[in-house]
mmCIF file of C-alpha atoms in Angstrom:
data_model
loop_
_atom_site.group_PDB
_atom_site.id
_atom_site.type_symbol
_atom_site.label_atom_id
_atom_site.label_comp_id
_atom_site.label_asym_id
_atom_site.label_seq_id
_atom_site.Cartn_x
_atom_site.Cartn_y
_atom_site.Cartn_z
ATOM 1 C CA UNK K 1458 -24.762 2.013 -56.692
ATOM 2 C CA UNK K 1459 -25.218 1.078 -60.362
ATOM 3 C CA UNK K 1460 -21.596 2.049 -61.094
ATOM 4 C CA UNK K 1461 -20.407 -0.118 -58.195
ATOM 5 C CA UNK K 1462 -22.414 -3.092 -59.449
ATOM 6 C CA UNK K 1463 -21.004 -2.698 -62.946
ATOM 7 C CA UNK K 1464 -17.465 -2.374 -61.627
ATOM 8 C CA UNK K 1465 -17.662 -5.649 -59.680
ATOM 9 C CA UNK K 1466 -17.725 -6.520 -56.022
ATOM 10 C CA UNK K 1467 -18.248 -3.677 -53.532
ATOM 11 C CA UNK K 1468 -15.163 -3.178 -51.385
ATOM 12 C CA UNK K 1469 -15.854 -3.145 -47.651
ATOM 13 C CA UNK K 1470 -13.461 -2.367 -44.818
ATOM 14 C CA UNK K 1471 -13.997 -3.939 -41.398
ATOM 15 C CA UNK K 1472 -12.180 -1.391 -39.250
ATOM 16 C CA UNK K 1473 -11.025 -2.912 -35.987
ATOM 17 C CA UNK K 1474 -9.706 -1.358 -32.801
ATOM 18 C CA UNK K 1475 -7.122 -3.902 -31.759
ATOM 19 C CA UNK K 1476 -5.327 -4.352 -28.468
ATOM 20 C CA UNK K 1477 -2.166 -2.272 -28.121
ATOM 21 C CA UNK K 1478 -0.621 -5.352 -26.445
ATOM 22 C CA UNK K 1479 -1.641 -7.717 -29.247
ATOM 23 C CA UNK K 1480 -4.092 -9.717 -27.124
ATOM 24 C CA UNK K 1481 -6.615 -11.970 -28.874
ATOM 25 C CA UNK K 1482 -10.129 -12.401 -27.526
ATOM 26 C CA UNK K 1483 -13.820 -12.199 -28.378
ATOM 27 C CA UNK K 1484 -13.460 -8.883 -30.201
ATOM 28 C CA UNK K 1485 -10.761 -10.259 -32.473
ATOM 29 C CA UNK K 1486 -12.913 -13.329 -33.233
ATOM 30 C CA UNK K 1487 -15.722 -10.953 -34.152
ATOM 31 C CA UNK K 1488 -13.545 -8.909 -36.530
ATOM 32 C CA UNK K 1489 -12.223 -11.935 -38.418
ATOM 33 C CA UNK K 1490 -15.592 -13.709 -38.421
ATOM 34 C CA UNK K 1491 -17.476 -10.794 -39.932
ATOM 35 C CA UNK K 1492 -14.763 -10.054 -42.496
ATOM 36 C CA UNK K 1493 -14.804 -13.658 -43.696
ATOM 37 C CA UNK K 1494 -18.610 -13.745 -43.740
ATOM 38 C CA UNK K 1495 -18.732 -10.643 -45.946
ATOM 39 C CA UNK K 1496 -16.310 -12.314 -48.359
ATOM 40 C CA UNK K 1497 -18.377 -15.497 -48.323
ATOM 41 C CA UNK K 1498 -21.500 -13.694 -49.556
ATOM 42 C CA UNK K 1499 -19.658 -11.977 -52.383
ATOM 43 C CA UNK K 1500 -18.101 -8.766 -51.098
ATOM 44 C CA UNK K 1501 -14.453 -7.853 -51.349
ATOM 45 C CA UNK K 1502 -13.895 -7.369 -47.624
ATOM 46 C CA UNK K 1503 -10.700 -6.435 -45.826
ATOM 47 C CA UNK K 1504 -9.868 -6.276 -42.129
ATOM 48 C CA UNK K 1505 -8.201 -2.955 -41.300
ATOM 49 C CA UNK K 1506 -6.825 -3.386 -37.786
ATOM 50 C CA UNK K 1507 -5.424 -0.414 -35.897
ATOM 51 C CA UNK K 1508 -4.016 -0.717 -32.334
ATOM 52 C CA UNK K 1509 -5.910 1.285 -29.739
ATOM 53 C CA UNK K 1510 -3.974 2.298 -26.631
ATOM 54 C CA UNK K 1511 -6.107 2.980 -23.546
ATOM 55 C CA UNK K 1512 -3.244 3.203 -21.036
ATOM 56 C CA UNK K 1513 -3.819 6.930 -20.364
ATOM 57 C CA UNK K 1514 -6.257 9.648 -21.355
ATOM 58 C CA UNK K 1515 -3.645 11.148 -23.678
ATOM 59 C CA UNK K 1516 -3.181 7.747 -25.326
ATOM 60 C CA UNK K 1517 -6.947 7.409 -25.734
ATOM 61 C CA UNK K 1518 -7.124 10.790 -27.456
ATOM 62 C CA UNK K 1519 -4.335 9.761 -29.825
ATOM 63 C CA UNK K 1520 -6.229 6.537 -30.596
ATOM 64 C CA UNK K 1521 -9.343 8.502 -31.596
ATOM 65 C CA UNK K 1522 -7.209 10.684 -33.864
ATOM 66 C CA UNK K 1523 -5.494 7.638 -35.399
ATOM 67 C CA UNK K 1524 -8.871 6.357 -36.626
ATOM 68 C CA UNK K 1525 -10.027 9.846 -37.645
ATOM 69 C CA UNK K 1526 -6.960 10.194 -39.875
ATOM 70 C CA UNK K 1527 -7.364 6.831 -41.655
ATOM 71 C CA UNK K 1528 -7.529 7.013 -45.442
ATOM 72 C CA UNK K 1529 -10.377 4.649 -46.373
ATOM 73 C CA UNK K 1530 -11.182 6.237 -49.724
ATOM 74 C CA UNK K 1531 -10.486 3.027 -51.665
ATOM 75 C CA UNK K 1532 -13.492 1.343 -50.033
ATOM 76 C CA UNK K 1533 -17.152 1.578 -51.078
ATOM 77 C CA UNK K 1534 -18.336 1.062 -47.513
ATOM 78 C CA UNK K 1535 -16.825 0.749 -44.042
ATOM 79 C CA UNK K 1536 -17.956 -0.932 -40.836
ATOM 80 C CA UNK K 1537 -16.710 0.197 -37.439
ATOM 81 C CA UNK K 1538 -17.469 -1.474 -34.136
ATOM 82 C CA UNK K 1539 -15.428 -1.138 -30.965
ATOM 83 C CA UNK K 1540 -14.424 2.281 -29.586
ATOM 84 C CA UNK K 1541 -12.774 4.366 -30.947
ATOM 85 C CA UNK K 1542 -12.932 2.875 -34.463
ATOM 86 C CA UNK K 1543 -16.121 4.834 -35.201
ATOM 87 C CA UNK K 1544 -14.041 8.036 -35.298
ATOM 88 C CA UNK K 1545 -13.163 7.110 -38.903
ATOM 89 C CA UNK K 1546 -14.384 9.270 -41.781
ATOM 90 C CA UNK K 1547 -16.196 7.813 -44.789
ATOM 91 C CA UNK K 1548 -19.425 8.780 -46.595
ATOM 92 C CA UNK K 1549 -20.780 5.212 -46.301
ATOM 93 C CA UNK K 1550 -20.008 4.376 -42.675
ATOM 94 C CA UNK K 1551 -22.082 1.920 -40.626
ATOM 95 C CA UNK K 1552 -21.251 1.299 -36.974
ATOM 96 C CA UNK K 1553 -22.070 -2.193 -35.706
ATOM 97 C CA UNK K 1554 -21.309 -1.263 -32.128
ATOM 98 C CA UNK K 1555 -19.648 -3.697 -29.756
ATOM 99 C CA UNK K 1556 -19.131 -1.118 -27.037
ATOM 100 C CA UNK K 1557 -17.898 2.332 -26.163
ATOM 101 C CA UNK K 1558 -15.111 2.649 -23.572
ATOM 102 C CA UNK K 1559 -17.059 1.401 -20.582
ATOM 103 C CA UNK K 1560 -14.733 2.931 -18.017
ATOM 104 C CA UNK K 1561 -16.248 6.295 -19.078
ATOM 105 C CA UNK K 1562 -19.774 4.879 -18.975
ATOM 106 C CA UNK K 1563 -21.411 2.260 -16.745
ATOM 107 C CA UNK K 1564 -18.152 1.201 -15.058
ATOM 108 C CA UNK K 1565 -17.013 4.717 -14.126
ATOM 109 C CA UNK K 1566 -18.354 4.678 -10.562
ATOM 110 C CA UNK K 1567 -16.913 1.228 -9.931
ATOM 111 C CA UNK K 1568 -13.429 2.146 -11.147
ATOM 112 C CA UNK K 1569 -13.348 5.730 -9.793
ATOM 113 C CA UNK K 1570 -15.532 5.857 -6.644
ATOM 114 C CA UNK K 1571 -13.966 9.160 -5.497
ATOM 115 C CA UNK K 1572 -14.920 11.014 -8.729
ATOM 116 C CA UNK K 1573 -11.871 13.313 -9.142
ATOM 117 C CA UNK K 1574 -12.830 16.437 -11.096
ATOM 118 C CA UNK K 1575 -10.292 15.726 -13.831
ATOM 119 C CA UNK K 1576 -11.800 12.287 -14.469
ATOM 120 C CA UNK K 1577 -15.332 13.696 -14.466
ATOM 121 C CA UNK K 1578 -14.269 16.139 -17.173
ATOM 122 C CA UNK K 1579 -12.645 13.334 -19.163
ATOM 123 C CA UNK K 1580 -15.825 11.252 -18.935
ATOM 124 C CA UNK K 1581 -17.921 14.200 -20.100
ATOM 125 C CA UNK K 1582 -15.576 14.823 -23.031
ATOM 126 C CA UNK K 1583 -15.601 11.172 -24.193
ATOM 127 C CA UNK K 1584 -19.390 10.887 -23.959
ATOM 128 C CA UNK K 1585 -19.890 14.106 -25.948
ATOM 129 C CA UNK K 1586 -17.342 12.972 -28.535
ATOM 130 C CA UNK K 1587 -18.906 9.518 -28.889
ATOM 131 C CA UNK K 1588 -22.373 11.004 -29.277
ATOM 132 C CA UNK K 1589 -21.189 13.248 -32.100
ATOM 133 C CA UNK K 1590 -19.310 10.444 -33.838
ATOM 134 C CA UNK K 1591 -22.098 7.855 -33.590
ATOM 135 C CA UNK K 1592 -24.922 10.008 -34.922
ATOM 136 C CA UNK K 1593 -25.670 11.074 -38.490
ATOM 137 C CA UNK K 1594 -24.127 12.406 -40.637
ATOM 138 C CA UNK K 1595 -20.820 11.036 -39.307
ATOM 139 C CA UNK K 1596 -22.317 7.557 -39.062
ATOM 140 C CA UNK K 1597 -24.884 6.554 -41.679
ATOM 141 C CA UNK K 1598 -26.472 3.775 -39.614
ATOM 142 C CA UNK K 1599 -26.022 2.697 -36.002
ATOM 143 C CA UNK K 1600 -26.510 -0.978 -35.125
ATOM 144 C CA UNK K 1601 -25.746 -2.843 -31.885
ATOM 145 C CA UNK K 1602 -24.585 -6.356 -31.040
ATOM 146 C CA UNK K 1603 -27.120 -6.683 -28.223
ATOM 147 C CA UNK K 1604 -29.870 -5.079 -26.167
ATOM 148 C CA UNK K 1605 -27.425 -4.174 -23.393
ATOM 149 C CA UNK K 1606 -25.350 -2.085 -25.794
ATOM 150 C CA UNK K 1607 -28.490 -0.506 -27.241
ATOM 151 C CA UNK K 1608 -29.796 0.419 -23.785
ATOM 152 C CA UNK K 1609 -26.446 1.948 -22.814
ATOM 153 C CA UNK K 1610 -26.437 4.042 -25.993
ATOM 154 C CA UNK K 1611 -29.854 5.435 -25.164
ATOM 155 C CA UNK K 1612 -29.067 6.091 -21.503
ATOM 156 C CA UNK K 1613 -25.719 7.845 -21.917
ATOM 157 C CA UNK K 1614 -25.735 9.188 -25.489
ATOM 158 C CA UNK K 1615 -29.428 9.677 -26.223
ATOM 159 C CA UNK K 1616 -29.043 7.585 -29.380
ATOM 160 C CA UNK K 1617 -31.196 4.756 -30.734
ATOM 161 C CA UNK K 1618 -29.678 1.717 -32.417
ATOM 162 C CA UNK K 1619 -31.643 0.994 -35.608
ATOM 163 C CA UNK K 1620 -31.142 -2.752 -35.274
ATOM 164 C CA UNK K 1621 -29.898 -5.254 -32.716
ATOM 165 C CA UNK K 1622 -28.002 -8.080 -34.407
ATOM 166 C CA UNK K 1623 -26.536 -10.920 -32.369
ATOM 167 C CA UNK K 1624 -23.520 -12.539 -33.972
ATOM 168 C CA UNK K 1625 -22.172 -16.079 -33.507
ATOM 169 C CA UNK K 1626 -18.745 -17.270 -32.469
ATOM 170 C CA UNK K 1627 -15.930 -18.357 -34.771
ATOM 171 C CA UNK K 1628 -14.900 -21.122 -32.368
ATOM 172 C CA UNK K 1629 -15.123 -24.407 -34.254
ATOM 173 C CA UNK K 1630 -15.510 -27.999 -33.144
ATOM 174 C CA UNK K 1631 -18.330 -27.343 -30.673
ATOM 175 C CA UNK K 1632 -20.188 -30.546 -29.809
ATOM 176 C CA UNK K 1633 -21.943 -32.415 -27.014
ATOM 177 C CA UNK K 1634 -20.125 -34.497 -24.433
ATOM 178 C CA UNK K 1635 -20.354 -35.863 -20.904
ATOM 179 C CA UNK K 1636 -21.719 -33.571 -18.184
ATOM 180 C CA UNK K 1637 -18.867 -33.941 -15.693
ATOM 181 C CA UNK K 1638 -18.105 -30.512 -14.121
ATOM 182 C CA UNK K 1639 -18.943 -26.813 -14.115
ATOM 183 C CA UNK K 1640 -16.968 -24.614 -16.463
ATOM 184 C CA UNK K 1641 -16.130 -20.919 -16.323
ATOM 185 C CA UNK K 1642 -14.110 -19.648 -19.304
ATOM 186 C CA UNK K 1643 -12.879 -16.175 -20.147
ATOM 187 C CA UNK K 1644 -10.840 -13.267 -18.935
ATOM 188 C CA UNK K 1645 -9.933 -13.257 -15.237
ATOM 189 C CA UNK K 1646 -11.047 -9.700 -14.590
ATOM 190 C CA UNK K 1647 -13.151 -8.204 -11.800
ATOM 191 C CA UNK K 1648 -15.878 -7.141 -14.287
ATOM 192 C CA UNK K 1649 -16.375 -10.840 -15.075
ATOM 193 C CA UNK K 1650 -16.985 -11.580 -11.362
ATOM 194 C CA UNK K 1651 -15.067 -14.834 -11.270
ATOM 195 C CA UNK K 1652 -14.978 -14.373 -7.512
ATOM 196 C CA UNK K 1653 -18.758 -14.725 -7.373
ATOM 197 C CA UNK K 1654 -18.547 -18.170 -8.974
ATOM 198 C CA UNK K 1655 -15.737 -19.171 -6.612
ATOM 199 C CA UNK K 1656 -17.760 -18.035 -3.595
ATOM 200 C CA UNK K 1657 -20.785 -19.968 -4.856
ATOM 201 C CA UNK K 1658 -18.712 -23.109 -5.287
ATOM 202 C CA UNK K 1659 -17.507 -22.785 -1.694
ATOM 203 C CA UNK K 1660 -21.155 -22.668 -0.579
ATOM 204 C CA UNK K 1661 -21.811 -26.113 -2.017
ATOM 205 C CA UNK K 1662 -20.873 -29.586 -0.822
ATOM 206 C CA UNK K 1663 -21.020 -31.136 -4.276
ATOM 207 C CA UNK K 1664 -18.235 -33.448 -5.400
ATOM 208 C CA UNK K 1665 -18.296 -31.571 -8.716
ATOM 209 C CA UNK K 1666 -15.323 -29.575 -9.925
ATOM 210 C CA UNK K 1667 -15.306 -25.983 -11.149
ATOM 211 C CA UNK K 1668 -12.840 -25.639 -14.030
ATOM 212 C CA UNK K 1669 -11.745 -22.078 -14.813
ATOM 213 C CA UNK K 1670 -9.877 -21.292 -18.033
ATOM 214 C CA UNK K 1671 -8.233 -18.089 -19.146
ATOM 215 C CA UNK K 1672 -5.968 -15.440 -17.684
ATOM 216 C CA UNK K 1673 -6.197 -11.784 -16.840
ATOM 217 C CA UNK K 1674 -5.340 -8.839 -14.624
ATOM 218 C CA UNK K 1675 -7.026 -10.248 -11.507
ATOM 219 C CA UNK K 1676 -5.831 -13.851 -11.765
ATOM 220 C CA UNK K 1677 -3.758 -13.665 -8.572
ATOM 221 C CA UNK K 1678 -6.726 -12.382 -6.590
ATOM 222 C CA UNK K 1679 -9.020 -15.175 -7.808
ATOM 223 C CA UNK K 1680 -6.403 -17.835 -7.115
ATOM 224 C CA UNK K 1681 -6.218 -16.560 -3.549
ATOM 225 C CA UNK K 1682 -10.018 -16.657 -3.166
ATOM 226 C CA UNK K 1683 -10.087 -20.287 -4.322
ATOM 227 C CA UNK K 1684 -7.142 -21.417 -2.200
ATOM 228 C CA UNK K 1685 -7.795 -24.558 -0.174
ATOM 229 C CA UNK K 1686 -10.705 -25.847 -2.273
ATOM 230 C CA UNK K 1687 -9.342 -28.648 -4.429
ATOM 231 C CA UNK K 1688 -12.550 -28.760 -6.460
ATOM 232 C CA UNK K 1689 -11.685 -25.396 -8.038
ATOM 233 C CA UNK K 1690 -9.093 -25.831 -10.777
ATOM 234 C CA UNK K 1691 -7.449 -23.046 -12.798
ATOM 235 C CA UNK K 1692 -6.413 -24.202 -16.267
ATOM 236 C CA UNK K 1693 -4.797 -21.025 -17.581
ATOM 237 C CA UNK K 1694 -4.965 -20.293 -21.290
ATOM 238 C CA UNK K 1695 -6.201 -23.206 -23.391
ATOM 239 C CA UNK K 1696 -6.222 -23.905 -27.125
ATOM 240 C CA UNK K 1697 -9.374 -23.614 -29.190
ATOM 241 C CA UNK K 1698 -9.559 -27.402 -29.390
ATOM 242 C CA UNK K 1699 -9.271 -27.722 -25.614
ATOM 243 C CA UNK K 1700 -11.874 -24.997 -25.153
ATOM 244 C CA UNK K 1701 -14.370 -26.853 -27.354
ATOM 245 C CA UNK K 1702 -13.831 -30.020 -25.301
ATOM 246 C CA UNK K 1703 -14.248 -28.139 -22.040
ATOM 247 C CA UNK K 1704 -17.574 -26.718 -23.194
ATOM 248 C CA UNK K 1705 -18.751 -30.122 -24.428
ATOM 249 C CA UNK K 1706 -18.126 -31.980 -21.190
ATOM 250 C CA UNK K 1707 -19.470 -29.396 -18.735
ATOM 251 C CA UNK K 1708 -22.678 -29.930 -16.781
ATOM 252 C CA UNK K 1709 -23.204 -26.189 -17.170
ATOM 253 C CA UNK K 1710 -21.217 -23.086 -18.105
ATOM 254 C CA UNK K 1711 -21.103 -20.316 -15.505
ATOM 255 C CA UNK K 1712 -21.149 -16.786 -16.875
ATOM 256 C CA UNK K 1713 -21.748 -14.092 -14.268
ATOM 257 C CA UNK K 1714 -20.248 -10.798 -15.547
ATOM 258 C CA UNK K 1715 -21.428 -7.275 -14.791
ATOM 259 C CA UNK K 1716 -23.632 -5.848 -17.555
ATOM 260 C CA UNK K 1717 -21.871 -7.745 -20.351
ATOM 261 C CA UNK K 1718 -22.193 -6.321 -23.876
ATOM 262 C CA UNK K 1719 -23.029 -9.733 -25.328
ATOM 263 C CA UNK K 1720 -20.671 -12.503 -24.300
ATOM 264 C CA UNK K 1721 -19.756 -15.206 -26.791
ATOM 265 C CA UNK K 1722 -19.462 -17.630 -23.889
ATOM 266 C CA UNK K 1723 -23.258 -17.855 -23.826
ATOM 267 C CA UNK K 1724 -23.457 -18.850 -27.498
ATOM 268 C CA UNK K 1725 -20.437 -21.161 -27.351
ATOM 269 C CA UNK K 1726 -21.937 -23.085 -24.455
ATOM 270 C CA UNK K 1727 -25.347 -23.297 -26.135
ATOM 271 C CA UNK K 1728 -23.796 -24.525 -29.380
ATOM 272 C CA UNK K 1729 -22.189 -27.294 -27.303
ATOM 273 C CA UNK K 1730 -25.532 -28.390 -25.865
ATOM 274 C CA UNK K 1731 -24.442 -27.034 -22.467
ATOM 275 C CA UNK K 1732 -26.866 -25.000 -20.351
ATOM 276 C CA UNK K 1733 -25.773 -21.598 -19.035
ATOM 277 C CA UNK K 1734 -26.076 -20.390 -15.464
ATOM 278 C CA UNK K 1735 -26.021 -16.606 -15.308
ATOM 279 C CA UNK K 1736 -27.285 -13.788 -13.080
ATOM 280 C CA UNK K 1737 -29.997 -11.225 -13.592
ATOM 281 C CA UNK K 1738 -27.634 -8.239 -13.841
ATOM 282 C CA UNK K 1739 -25.228 -9.880 -16.302
ATOM 283 C CA UNK K 1740 -26.496 -7.795 -19.212
ATOM 284 C CA UNK K 1741 -26.930 -9.596 -22.515
ATOM 285 C CA UNK K 1742 -26.478 -13.151 -21.122
ATOM 286 C CA UNK K 1743 -29.579 -12.584 -18.972
ATOM 287 C CA UNK K 1744 -31.432 -11.424 -22.104
ATOM 288 C CA UNK K 1745 -30.386 -14.524 -24.066
ATOM 289 C CA UNK K 1746 -30.782 -17.293 -21.477
ATOM 290 C CA UNK K 1747 -34.401 -18.297 -20.904
ATOM 291 C CA UNK K 1748 -34.696 -19.207 -17.242
ATOM 292 C CA UNK K 1749 -35.731 -22.811 -16.692
ATOM 293 C CA UNK K 1750 -35.608 -23.546 -20.431
ATOM 294 C CA UNK K 1751 -32.090 -22.950 -21.788
ATOM 295 C CA UNK K 1752 -30.378 -22.377 -18.465
ATOM 296 C CA UNK K 1753 -30.858 -20.670 -15.133
ATOM 297 C CA UNK K 1754 -30.891 -16.953 -14.278
ATOM 298 C CA UNK K 1755 -30.486 -16.157 -10.609
ATOM 299 C CA UNK K 1756 -29.619 -13.298 -8.270
ATOM 300 C CA UNK K 1757 -25.928 -12.274 -8.193
ATOM 301 C CA UNK K 1758 -25.353 -13.815 -4.771
ATOM 302 C CA UNK K 1759 -23.195 -16.832 -3.850
ATOM 303 C CA UNK K 1760 -26.062 -18.683 -2.147
ATOM 304 C CA UNK K 1761 -28.509 -18.415 -5.061
ATOM 305 C CA UNK K 1762 -25.810 -19.224 -7.604
ATOM 306 C CA UNK K 1763 -24.820 -22.259 -5.539
ATOM 307 C CA UNK K 1764 -28.457 -23.377 -5.459
ATOM 308 C CA UNK K 1765 -28.635 -23.196 -9.262
ATOM 309 C CA UNK K 1766 -25.449 -25.247 -9.607
ATOM 310 C CA UNK K 1767 -26.713 -27.872 -7.160
ATOM 311 C CA UNK K 1768 -29.985 -28.125 -9.061
ATOM 312 C CA UNK K 1769 -28.289 -29.013 -12.346
ATOM 313 C CA UNK K 1770 -25.771 -31.276 -10.638
ATOM 314 C CA UNK K 1771 -28.600 -33.274 -9.076
ATOM 315 C CA UNK K 1772 -30.619 -33.422 -12.306
ATOM 316 C CA UNK K 1773 -28.375 -34.284 -15.275
ATOM 317 C CA UNK K 1774 -31.407 -35.016 -17.456
ATOM 318 C CA UNK K 1775 -32.660 -31.472 -16.857
ATOM 319 C CA UNK K 1776 -29.253 -30.051 -17.751
ATOM 320 C CA UNK K 1777 -29.172 -32.042 -20.976
ATOM 321 C CA UNK K 1778 -32.696 -30.913 -21.933
ATOM 322 C CA UNK K 1779 -31.785 -27.288 -21.280
ATOM 323 C CA UNK K 1780 -28.653 -27.675 -23.367
ATOM 324 C CA UNK K 1781 -30.630 -29.034 -26.322
ATOM 325 C CA UNK K 1782 -33.157 -26.214 -26.039
ATOM 326 C CA UNK K 1783 -30.347 -23.669 -25.918
ATOM 327 C CA UNK K 1784 -28.799 -24.990 -29.119
ATOM 328 C CA UNK K 1785 -32.147 -24.823 -30.925
ATOM 329 C CA UNK K 1786 -32.835 -21.301 -29.651
ATOM 330 C CA UNK K 1787 -29.790 -19.797 -31.392
ATOM 331 C CA UNK K 1788 -29.802 -21.833 -34.618
ATOM 332 C CA UNK K 1789 -30.847 -18.722 -36.553
ATOM 333 C CA UNK K 1790 -27.763 -16.753 -35.478
ATOM 334 C CA UNK K 1791 -25.294 -17.298 -38.333
ATOM 335 C CA UNK K 1792 -22.468 -15.283 -39.852
ATOM 336 C CA UNK K 1793 -24.252 -15.318 -43.203
ATOM 337 C CA UNK K 1794 -27.312 -13.637 -41.725
ATOM 338 C CA UNK K 1795 -25.163 -11.035 -39.954
ATOM 339 C CA UNK K 1796 -23.173 -10.272 -43.107
ATOM 340 C CA UNK K 1797 -26.337 -9.893 -45.200
ATOM 341 C CA UNK K 1798 -27.888 -7.465 -42.731
ATOM 342 C CA UNK K 1799 -24.682 -5.409 -42.693
ATOM 343 C CA UNK K 1800 -24.581 -5.468 -46.495
ATOM 344 C CA UNK K 1801 -28.112 -4.082 -46.621
ATOM 345 C CA UNK K 1802 -27.264 -1.453 -43.994
ATOM 346 C CA UNK K 1803 -24.423 -0.262 -46.252
ATOM 347 C CA UNK K 1804 -26.854 0.084 -49.151
ATOM 348 C CA UNK K 1805 -25.749 -2.958 -51.129
ATOM 349 C CA UNK K 1806 -29.122 -4.689 -51.216
ATOM 350 C CA UNK K 1807 -29.209 -4.602 -55.045
ATOM 351 C CA UNK K 1808 -25.820 -6.317 -55.219
ATOM 352 C CA UNK K 1809 -26.981 -9.055 -52.830
ATOM 353 C CA UNK K 1810 -30.183 -9.527 -54.806
ATOM 354 C CA UNK K 1811 -28.213 -9.939 -58.047
ATOM 355 C CA UNK K 1812 -25.975 -12.529 -56.346
ATOM 356 C CA UNK K 1813 -29.059 -14.574 -55.489
ATOM 357 C CA UNK K 1814 -30.380 -14.667 -59.075
#
């Protein structure tokens, strides 16, 4: 450590498992946000992005090997996050885990209800491999982005995350606005349960609109489920500026996924002074939202979700109060705090202390 301090700034690699199709989403915002935050507090940080192909089991195996074969020797410390980036090799490796490949974990039964023997063997192999890669000595420290990820680690891999560190969004321009409609942003995928929000909207007689932004594999299915209800409007992909405006002017943001790892939608809505309506099996959103204070947490059923929406539609002053409380509740979650905790996890506490002198 003394030699590193004398030589100058410690060099840190943020090793990212990127989409093989070049898609940009919450994970990519996380990679760039953390890399910039590390630079801002004095490190020489670099984003090392490697495409990860999950189109077949053979492609997944090749992706693990691609990270395993990375030459990261020029760095003093490395941070991995999303599977399979933690397959990398480095003596000072900290994993700040976003998630393992969930199709081999909590989503296996949903995606493969028939349990073919070949897939069972593949699941067993991936879980054993992840367990070996995520524990010492391969990984010096294991951190998690949320309680949901930490609980999944313990259940499936028998591993304990040393710290849970929520991170903020990189979406700028978030602000308050009018409370005119309900808003559901994000990927149009069955795990996000957009259909649940659509069904809830159909249960109501409110004149309010439900605006849905984003695109995804199940877009056609959700369009069909919403057909005939003019209150439900699909916006497609929107710019960051449009997204900030949509958050600002919503009466509430709906976020009803299945066992979400963290979900930046929760924080983005709260930073906009917009309350969040979620469900009690949504994973980390249900851990973050305080029912009746910063939003509403209800059962994952159309009728109860509709009741929550009607409550906030009828009481705009309650929605505004919840939004203000939500913003205050996450004020401590900053990129600087995240970067400092990662710097300490990598063993660079002395360097950070010298920077503060």
